[in-house]
Tab-separated table of C-alpha atoms in Angstrom:
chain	number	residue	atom	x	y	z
A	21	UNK	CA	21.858	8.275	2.318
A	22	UNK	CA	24.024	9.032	5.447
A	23	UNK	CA	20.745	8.783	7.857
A	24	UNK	CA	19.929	5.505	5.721
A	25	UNK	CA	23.203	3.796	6.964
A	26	UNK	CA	23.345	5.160	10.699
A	27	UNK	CA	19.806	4.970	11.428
A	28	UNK	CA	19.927	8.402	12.564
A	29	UNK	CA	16.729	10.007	13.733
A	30	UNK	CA	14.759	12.567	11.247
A	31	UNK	CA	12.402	15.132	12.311
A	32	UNK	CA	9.671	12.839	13.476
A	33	UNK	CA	11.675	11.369	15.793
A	34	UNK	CA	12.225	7.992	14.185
A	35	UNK	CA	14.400	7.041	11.174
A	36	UNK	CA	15.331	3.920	8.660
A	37	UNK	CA	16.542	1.595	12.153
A	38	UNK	CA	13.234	2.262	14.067
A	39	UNK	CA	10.942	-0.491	14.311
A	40	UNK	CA	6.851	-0.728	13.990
A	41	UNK	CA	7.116	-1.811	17.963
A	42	UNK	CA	8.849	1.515	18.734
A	43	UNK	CA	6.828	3.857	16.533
A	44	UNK	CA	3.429	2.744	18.189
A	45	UNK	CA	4.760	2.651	21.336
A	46	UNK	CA	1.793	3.760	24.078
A	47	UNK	CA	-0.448	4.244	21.505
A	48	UNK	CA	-3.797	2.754	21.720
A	49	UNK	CA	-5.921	1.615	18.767
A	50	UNK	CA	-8.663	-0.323	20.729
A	51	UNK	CA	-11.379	2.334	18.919
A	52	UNK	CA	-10.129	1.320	15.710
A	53	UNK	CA	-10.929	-1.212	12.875
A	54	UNK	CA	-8.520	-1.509	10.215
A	55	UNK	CA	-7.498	-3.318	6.711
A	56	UNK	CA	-3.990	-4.490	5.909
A	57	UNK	CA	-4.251	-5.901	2.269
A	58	UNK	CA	-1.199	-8.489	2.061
A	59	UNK	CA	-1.252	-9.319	6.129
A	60	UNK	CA	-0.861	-12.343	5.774
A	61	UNK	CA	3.162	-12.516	4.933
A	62	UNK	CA	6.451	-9.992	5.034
A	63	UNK	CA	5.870	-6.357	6.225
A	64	UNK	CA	2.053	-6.807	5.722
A	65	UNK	CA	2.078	-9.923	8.539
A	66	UNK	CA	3.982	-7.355	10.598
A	67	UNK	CA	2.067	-4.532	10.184
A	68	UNK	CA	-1.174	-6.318	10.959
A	69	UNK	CA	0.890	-8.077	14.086
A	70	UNK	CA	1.632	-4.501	15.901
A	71	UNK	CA	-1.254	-2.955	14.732
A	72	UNK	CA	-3.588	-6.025	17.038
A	73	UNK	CA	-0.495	-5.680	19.615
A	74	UNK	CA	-1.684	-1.670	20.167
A	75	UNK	CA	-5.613	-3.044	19.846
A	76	UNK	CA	-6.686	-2.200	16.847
A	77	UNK	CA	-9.128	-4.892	15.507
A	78	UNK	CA	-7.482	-5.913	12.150
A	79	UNK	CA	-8.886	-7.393	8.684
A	80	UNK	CA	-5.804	-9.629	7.082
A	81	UNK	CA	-7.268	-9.389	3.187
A	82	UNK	CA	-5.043	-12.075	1.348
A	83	UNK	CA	-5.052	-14.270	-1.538
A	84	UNK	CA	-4.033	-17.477	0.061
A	85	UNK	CA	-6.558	-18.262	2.899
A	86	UNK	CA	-4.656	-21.265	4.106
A	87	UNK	CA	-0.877	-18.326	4.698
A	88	UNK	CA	-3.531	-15.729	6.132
A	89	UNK	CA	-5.138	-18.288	8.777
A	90	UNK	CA	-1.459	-18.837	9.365
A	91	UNK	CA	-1.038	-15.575	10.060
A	92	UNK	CA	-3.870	-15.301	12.198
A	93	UNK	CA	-2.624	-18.083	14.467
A	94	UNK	CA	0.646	-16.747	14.707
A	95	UNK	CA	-0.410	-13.817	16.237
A	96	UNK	CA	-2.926	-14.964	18.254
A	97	UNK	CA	0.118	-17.117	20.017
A	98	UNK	CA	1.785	-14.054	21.204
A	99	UNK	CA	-1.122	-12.118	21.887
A	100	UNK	CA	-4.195	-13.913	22.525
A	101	UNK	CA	-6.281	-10.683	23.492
A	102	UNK	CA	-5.743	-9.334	19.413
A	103	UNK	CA	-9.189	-9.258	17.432
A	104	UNK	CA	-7.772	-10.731	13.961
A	105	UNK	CA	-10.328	-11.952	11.505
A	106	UNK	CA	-9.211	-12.942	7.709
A	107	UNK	CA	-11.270	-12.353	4.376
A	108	UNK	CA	-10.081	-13.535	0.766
A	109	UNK	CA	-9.048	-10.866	-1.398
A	110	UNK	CA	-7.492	-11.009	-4.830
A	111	UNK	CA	-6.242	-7.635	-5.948
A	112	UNK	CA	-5.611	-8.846	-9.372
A	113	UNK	CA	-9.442	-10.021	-9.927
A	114	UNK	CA	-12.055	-6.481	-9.738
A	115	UNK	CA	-14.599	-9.190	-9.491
A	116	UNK	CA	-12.988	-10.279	-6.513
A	117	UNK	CA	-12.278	-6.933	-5.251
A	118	UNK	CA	-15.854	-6.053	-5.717
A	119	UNK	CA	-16.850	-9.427	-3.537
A	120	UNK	CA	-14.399	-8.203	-0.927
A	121	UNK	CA	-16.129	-4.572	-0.499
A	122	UNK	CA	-19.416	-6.122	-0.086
A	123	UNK	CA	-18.830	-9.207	2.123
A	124	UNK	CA	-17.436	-6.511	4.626
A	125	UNK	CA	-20.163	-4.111	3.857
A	126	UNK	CA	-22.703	-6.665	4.949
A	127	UNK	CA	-20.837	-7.226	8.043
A	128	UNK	CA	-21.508	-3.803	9.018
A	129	UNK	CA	-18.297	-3.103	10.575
A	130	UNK	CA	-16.439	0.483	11.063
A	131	UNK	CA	-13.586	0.858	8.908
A	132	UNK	CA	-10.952	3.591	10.430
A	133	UNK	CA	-8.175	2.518	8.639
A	134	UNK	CA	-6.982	1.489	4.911
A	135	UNK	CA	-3.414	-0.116	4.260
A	136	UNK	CA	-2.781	-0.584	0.526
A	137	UNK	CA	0.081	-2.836	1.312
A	138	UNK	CA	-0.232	-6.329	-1.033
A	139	UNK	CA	1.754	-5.995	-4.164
A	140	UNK	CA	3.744	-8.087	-6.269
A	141	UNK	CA	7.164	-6.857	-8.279
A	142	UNK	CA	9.431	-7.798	-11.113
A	143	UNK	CA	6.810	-10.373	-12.514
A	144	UNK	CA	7.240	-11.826	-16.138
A	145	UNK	CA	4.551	-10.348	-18.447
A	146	UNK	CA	1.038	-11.615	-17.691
A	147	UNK	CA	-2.542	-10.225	-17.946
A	148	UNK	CA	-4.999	-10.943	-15.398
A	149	UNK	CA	-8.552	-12.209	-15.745
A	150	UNK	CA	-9.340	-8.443	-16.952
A	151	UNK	CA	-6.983	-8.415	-19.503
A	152	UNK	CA	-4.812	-5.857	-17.564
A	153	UNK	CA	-1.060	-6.321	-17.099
A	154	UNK	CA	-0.516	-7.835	-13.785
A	155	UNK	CA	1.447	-5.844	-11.726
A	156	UNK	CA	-0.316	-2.074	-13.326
A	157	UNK	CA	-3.524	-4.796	-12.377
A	158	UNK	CA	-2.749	-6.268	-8.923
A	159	UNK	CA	-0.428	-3.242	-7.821
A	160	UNK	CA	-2.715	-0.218	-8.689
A	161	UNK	CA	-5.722	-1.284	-10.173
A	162	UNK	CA	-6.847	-3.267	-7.446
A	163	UNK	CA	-6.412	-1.015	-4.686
A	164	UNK	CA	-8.248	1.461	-6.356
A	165	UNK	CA	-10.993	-0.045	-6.769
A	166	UNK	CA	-11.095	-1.785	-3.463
A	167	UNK	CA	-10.425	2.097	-2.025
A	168	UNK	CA	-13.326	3.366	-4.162
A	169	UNK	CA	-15.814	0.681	-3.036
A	170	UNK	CA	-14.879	1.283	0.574
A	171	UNK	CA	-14.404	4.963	0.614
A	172	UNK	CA	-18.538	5.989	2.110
A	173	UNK	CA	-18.061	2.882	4.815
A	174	UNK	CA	-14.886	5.845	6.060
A	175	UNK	CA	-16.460	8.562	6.201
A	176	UNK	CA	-19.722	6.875	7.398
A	177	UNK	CA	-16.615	5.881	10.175
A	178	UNK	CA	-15.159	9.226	11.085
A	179	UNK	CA	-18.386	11.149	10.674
A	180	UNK	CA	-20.319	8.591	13.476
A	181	UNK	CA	-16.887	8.553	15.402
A	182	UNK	CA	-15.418	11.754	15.348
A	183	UNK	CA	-12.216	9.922	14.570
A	184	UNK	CA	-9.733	10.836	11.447
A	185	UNK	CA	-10.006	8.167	8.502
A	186	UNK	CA	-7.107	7.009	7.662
A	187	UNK	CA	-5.379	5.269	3.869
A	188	UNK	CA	-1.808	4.325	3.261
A	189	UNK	CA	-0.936	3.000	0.131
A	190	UNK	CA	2.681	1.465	-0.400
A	191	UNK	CA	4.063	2.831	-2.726
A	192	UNK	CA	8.232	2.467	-3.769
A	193	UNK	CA	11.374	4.359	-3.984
A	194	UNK	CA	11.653	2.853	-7.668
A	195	UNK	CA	8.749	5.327	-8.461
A	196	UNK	CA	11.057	7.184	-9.672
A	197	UNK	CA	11.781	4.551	-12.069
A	198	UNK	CA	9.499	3.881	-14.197
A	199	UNK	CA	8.681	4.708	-18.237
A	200	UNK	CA	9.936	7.784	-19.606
A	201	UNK	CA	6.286	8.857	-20.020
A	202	UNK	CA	5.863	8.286	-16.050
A	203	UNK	CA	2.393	6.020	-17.126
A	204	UNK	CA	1.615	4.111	-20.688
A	205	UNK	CA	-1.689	5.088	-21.197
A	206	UNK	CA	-1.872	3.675	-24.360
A	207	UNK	CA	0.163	0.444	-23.471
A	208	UNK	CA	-0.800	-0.334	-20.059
A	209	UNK	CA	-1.280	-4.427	-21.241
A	210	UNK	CA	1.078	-4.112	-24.330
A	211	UNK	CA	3.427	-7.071	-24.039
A	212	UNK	CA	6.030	-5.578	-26.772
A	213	UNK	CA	6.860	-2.930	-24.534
A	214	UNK	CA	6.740	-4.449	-21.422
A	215	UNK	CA	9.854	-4.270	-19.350
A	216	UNK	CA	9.609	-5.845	-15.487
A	217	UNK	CA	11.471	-3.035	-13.680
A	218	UNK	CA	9.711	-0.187	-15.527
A	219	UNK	CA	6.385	-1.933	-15.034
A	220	UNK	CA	6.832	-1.984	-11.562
A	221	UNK	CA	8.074	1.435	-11.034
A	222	UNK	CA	4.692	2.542	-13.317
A	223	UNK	CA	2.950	0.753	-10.904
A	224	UNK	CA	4.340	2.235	-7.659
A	225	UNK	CA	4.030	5.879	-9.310
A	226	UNK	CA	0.634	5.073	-9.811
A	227	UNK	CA	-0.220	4.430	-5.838
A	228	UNK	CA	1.549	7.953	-5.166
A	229	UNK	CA	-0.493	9.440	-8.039
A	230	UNK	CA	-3.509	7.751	-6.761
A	231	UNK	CA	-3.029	8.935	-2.910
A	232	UNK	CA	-2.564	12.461	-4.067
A	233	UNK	CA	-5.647	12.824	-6.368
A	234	UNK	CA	-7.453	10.887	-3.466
A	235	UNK	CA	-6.531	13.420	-0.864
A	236	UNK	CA	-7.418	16.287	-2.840
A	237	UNK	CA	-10.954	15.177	-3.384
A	238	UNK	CA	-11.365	14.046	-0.108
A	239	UNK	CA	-9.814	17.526	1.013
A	240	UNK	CA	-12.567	19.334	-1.589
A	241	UNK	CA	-15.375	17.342	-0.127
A	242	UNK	CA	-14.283	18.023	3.456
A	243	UNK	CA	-13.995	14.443	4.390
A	244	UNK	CA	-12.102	14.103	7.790
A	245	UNK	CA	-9.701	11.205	5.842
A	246	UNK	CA	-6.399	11.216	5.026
A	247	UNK	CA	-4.559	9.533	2.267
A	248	UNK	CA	-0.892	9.218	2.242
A	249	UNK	CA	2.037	7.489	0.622
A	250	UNK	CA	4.979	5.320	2.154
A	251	UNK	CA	8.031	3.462	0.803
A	252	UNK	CA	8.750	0.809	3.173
A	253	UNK	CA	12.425	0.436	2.604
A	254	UNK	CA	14.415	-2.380	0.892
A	255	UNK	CA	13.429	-5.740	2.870
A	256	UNK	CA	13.713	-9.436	1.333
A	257	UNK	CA	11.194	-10.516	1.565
A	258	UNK	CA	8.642	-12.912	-0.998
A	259	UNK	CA	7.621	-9.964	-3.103
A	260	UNK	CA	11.681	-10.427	-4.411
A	261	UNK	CA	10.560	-13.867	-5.573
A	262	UNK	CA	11.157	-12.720	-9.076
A	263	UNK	CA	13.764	-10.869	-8.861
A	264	UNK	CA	16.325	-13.889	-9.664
A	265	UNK	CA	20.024	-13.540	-9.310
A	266	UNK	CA	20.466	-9.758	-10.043
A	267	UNK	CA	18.821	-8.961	-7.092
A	268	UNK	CA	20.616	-11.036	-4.485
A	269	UNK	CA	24.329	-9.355	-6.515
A	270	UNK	CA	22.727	-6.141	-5.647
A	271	UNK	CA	21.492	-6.516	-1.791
A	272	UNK	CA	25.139	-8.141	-1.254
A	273	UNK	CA	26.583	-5.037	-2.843
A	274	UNK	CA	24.594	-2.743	-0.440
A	275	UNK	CA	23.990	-5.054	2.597
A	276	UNK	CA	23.562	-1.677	5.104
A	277	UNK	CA	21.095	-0.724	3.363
A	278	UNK	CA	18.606	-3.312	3.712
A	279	UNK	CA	15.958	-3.517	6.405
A	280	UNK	CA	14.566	-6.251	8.392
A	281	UNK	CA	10.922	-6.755	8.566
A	282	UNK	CA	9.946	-4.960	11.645
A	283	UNK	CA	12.107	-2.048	10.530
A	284	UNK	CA	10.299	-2.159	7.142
A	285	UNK	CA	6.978	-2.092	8.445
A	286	UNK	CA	7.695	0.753	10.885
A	287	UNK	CA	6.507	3.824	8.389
A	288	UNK	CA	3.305	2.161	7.346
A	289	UNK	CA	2.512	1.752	11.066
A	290	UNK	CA	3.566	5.221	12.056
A	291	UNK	CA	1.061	6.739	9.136
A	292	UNK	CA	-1.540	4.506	9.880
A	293	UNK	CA	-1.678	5.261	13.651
A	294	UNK	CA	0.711	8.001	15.013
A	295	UNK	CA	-1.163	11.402	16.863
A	296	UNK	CA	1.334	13.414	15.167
A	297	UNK	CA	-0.123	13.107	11.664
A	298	UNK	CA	-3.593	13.922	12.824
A	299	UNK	CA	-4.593	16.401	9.571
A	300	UNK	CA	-1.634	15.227	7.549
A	301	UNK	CA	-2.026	14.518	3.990
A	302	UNK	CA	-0.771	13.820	0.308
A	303	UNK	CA	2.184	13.152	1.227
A	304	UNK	CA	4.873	10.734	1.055
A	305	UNK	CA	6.872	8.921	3.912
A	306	UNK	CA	10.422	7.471	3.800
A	307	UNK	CA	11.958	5.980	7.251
A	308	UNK	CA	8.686	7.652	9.074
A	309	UNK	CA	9.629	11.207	8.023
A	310	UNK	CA	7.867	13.137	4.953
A	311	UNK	CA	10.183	13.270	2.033
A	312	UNK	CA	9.660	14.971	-1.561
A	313	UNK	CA	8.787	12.183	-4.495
A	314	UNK	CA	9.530	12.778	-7.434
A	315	UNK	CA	8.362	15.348	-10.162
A	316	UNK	CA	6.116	13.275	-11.932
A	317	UNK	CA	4.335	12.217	-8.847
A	318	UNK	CA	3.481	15.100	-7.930
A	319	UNK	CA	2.102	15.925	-11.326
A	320	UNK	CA	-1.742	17.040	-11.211
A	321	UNK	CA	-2.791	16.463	-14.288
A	322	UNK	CA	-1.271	13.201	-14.308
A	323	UNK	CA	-3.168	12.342	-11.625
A	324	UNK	CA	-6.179	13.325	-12.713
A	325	UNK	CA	-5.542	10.839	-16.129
A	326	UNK	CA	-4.752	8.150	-14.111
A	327	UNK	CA	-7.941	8.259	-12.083
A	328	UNK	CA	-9.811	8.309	-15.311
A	329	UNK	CA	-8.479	5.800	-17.108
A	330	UNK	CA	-8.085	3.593	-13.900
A	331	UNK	CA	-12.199	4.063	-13.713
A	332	UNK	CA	-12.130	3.236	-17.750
A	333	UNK	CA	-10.436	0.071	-17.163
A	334	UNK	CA	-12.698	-1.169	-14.416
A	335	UNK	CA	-16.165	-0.496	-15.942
A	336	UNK	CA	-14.563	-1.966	-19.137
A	337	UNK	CA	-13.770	-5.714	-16.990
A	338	UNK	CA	-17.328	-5.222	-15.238
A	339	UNK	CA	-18.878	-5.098	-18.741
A	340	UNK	CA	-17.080	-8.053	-20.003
């Protein structure tokens, strides 16, 4: 908590006050082609705005076209060198997801780098097209999948480069929140059990759960990828859209703890690009030092349930 308030530095050298700028400083990404799900707004927008600023060619994947041209634009203004292109992607439709993989499998790109970053939080029960609650659907689900479909374009990547894959999936600090069980199995979509703030912290358990079974296999296989998790910080930004009133008591309550964007993009960046982590994996990243999650996340056979019945769920909506 005490280097939360002062900022002050962890082992890697940077802590909760550094920014993405300042963790990517000298570092150059002009080999690189990466994927920022959610780039087109909030920590997302910035992530994919330093990652072009250190020359990395970057995919915004978003939902709204017209925000993610927006994006593009915007930082094309203060850099007109980046390489920014934009492709539709809606995490909460597999359909979509599965569109997604192939449109940018037919453009035969490389594809060093995976951010996991879109997400949405708090949201009022609702099932997407697939019949799967929305956040467990748009949160986890999604990325999965996408990371599934995409996973041989990586190591097709690093083994014709020589150069480490890379995957970062956001995950939360309310993972440590979520049902008692850690995951509903067997109520994933139930509506009478559905509480918001459980949901979401189900959902953010599951990207940490997801990362670690991903790294092992990858680390069984041999695969020169790594997979790890982050927790951004505490930002407001439009994923708190439905948080209402309770939230805004709260952040006013702990003001010094809250992060502006480029602070809160600044341990996805560092992951994604920073020579130190060369070889790093399955593990998880608070203020761009490794910290312990909790118990359940780092729960094998959890894991290992999840991945099935994450599989389960999408063959079932392909079927339908």
């Amino acid at each position: 908590m005490l280097k939360l308030i002062t900022g002050r530095l962890g082992p890697s050298g940077f802590g909760s006050a550094s920014t993405a700028e300042q963790v990517t400083d000298g570092i150059d990404g002009s080999n690189l082609t990466a994927i920022v799900t959610g780039g087109a707004s909030g920590i997302g927008l910035e992530t994919a705005r330093v990652l072009a600023l250190r020359n990395v060619h970057v995919i915004i994947a978003a939902r709204n076209m017209e925000a993610a041209n927006e994006a593009k634009q915007q930082i094309l203004k203060d850099n007109n060198a980046a390489r920014v292109d934009v492709e539709k992607l809606d995490l909460s439709s597999i359909r979509t997801v599965k569109a997604f993989a192939d449109k940018l499998k037919a453009l035969n790109l490389p594809l060093n780098i995976l951010i996991n970053n879109a997400g949405i939080m708090f949201c009022p029960f609702q099932l997407s097209e697939d019949g799967i609650e929305t956040q467990f659907a748009t949160n986890h689900i999604g990325h999965f999948y996408l990371t599934n479909l995409l996973i041989d374009k990586m190591k097709e990547t690093s083994k014709a480069t020589g150069i480490q894959g890379r995957i970062v999936n956001l995950s939360s600090i309310l993972h440590q929140y979520p049902y008692k069980e850690g995951i509903q199995f067997h109520k994933i979509s139930d509506k009478s059990s559905y509480q918001e703030r459980l949901a979401y912290g189900q959902s953010k358990l599951a990207n940490l759960l997801h990362s670690n079974e991903l790294s092992r296999r990858l680390q069984e296989e041999g695969a020169n990828i790594t997979v790890n998790s982050v927790h951004p910080g505490l930002i407001m930004t439009n994923l708190m859209r439905h948080s209402g009133l309770s939230m805004r008591i709260f952040r006013a309550f702990t003001c010094f703890m809250w992060k502006n964007v480029p602070q809160g993009a600044a341990t996805t960046c560092y992951v994604a690009l920073h020579p130190s982590l060369k070889g790093v994996t399955g593990k998880y990243f608070v203020d761009c030092n490794e910290h312990e999650p909790s118990k359940l996340a780092q729960d094998e056979a959890l894991a290992r349930n999840l991945w099935d019945v994450s599989n389960n769920l999408i063959n079932a909506a392909l079927k339908s």
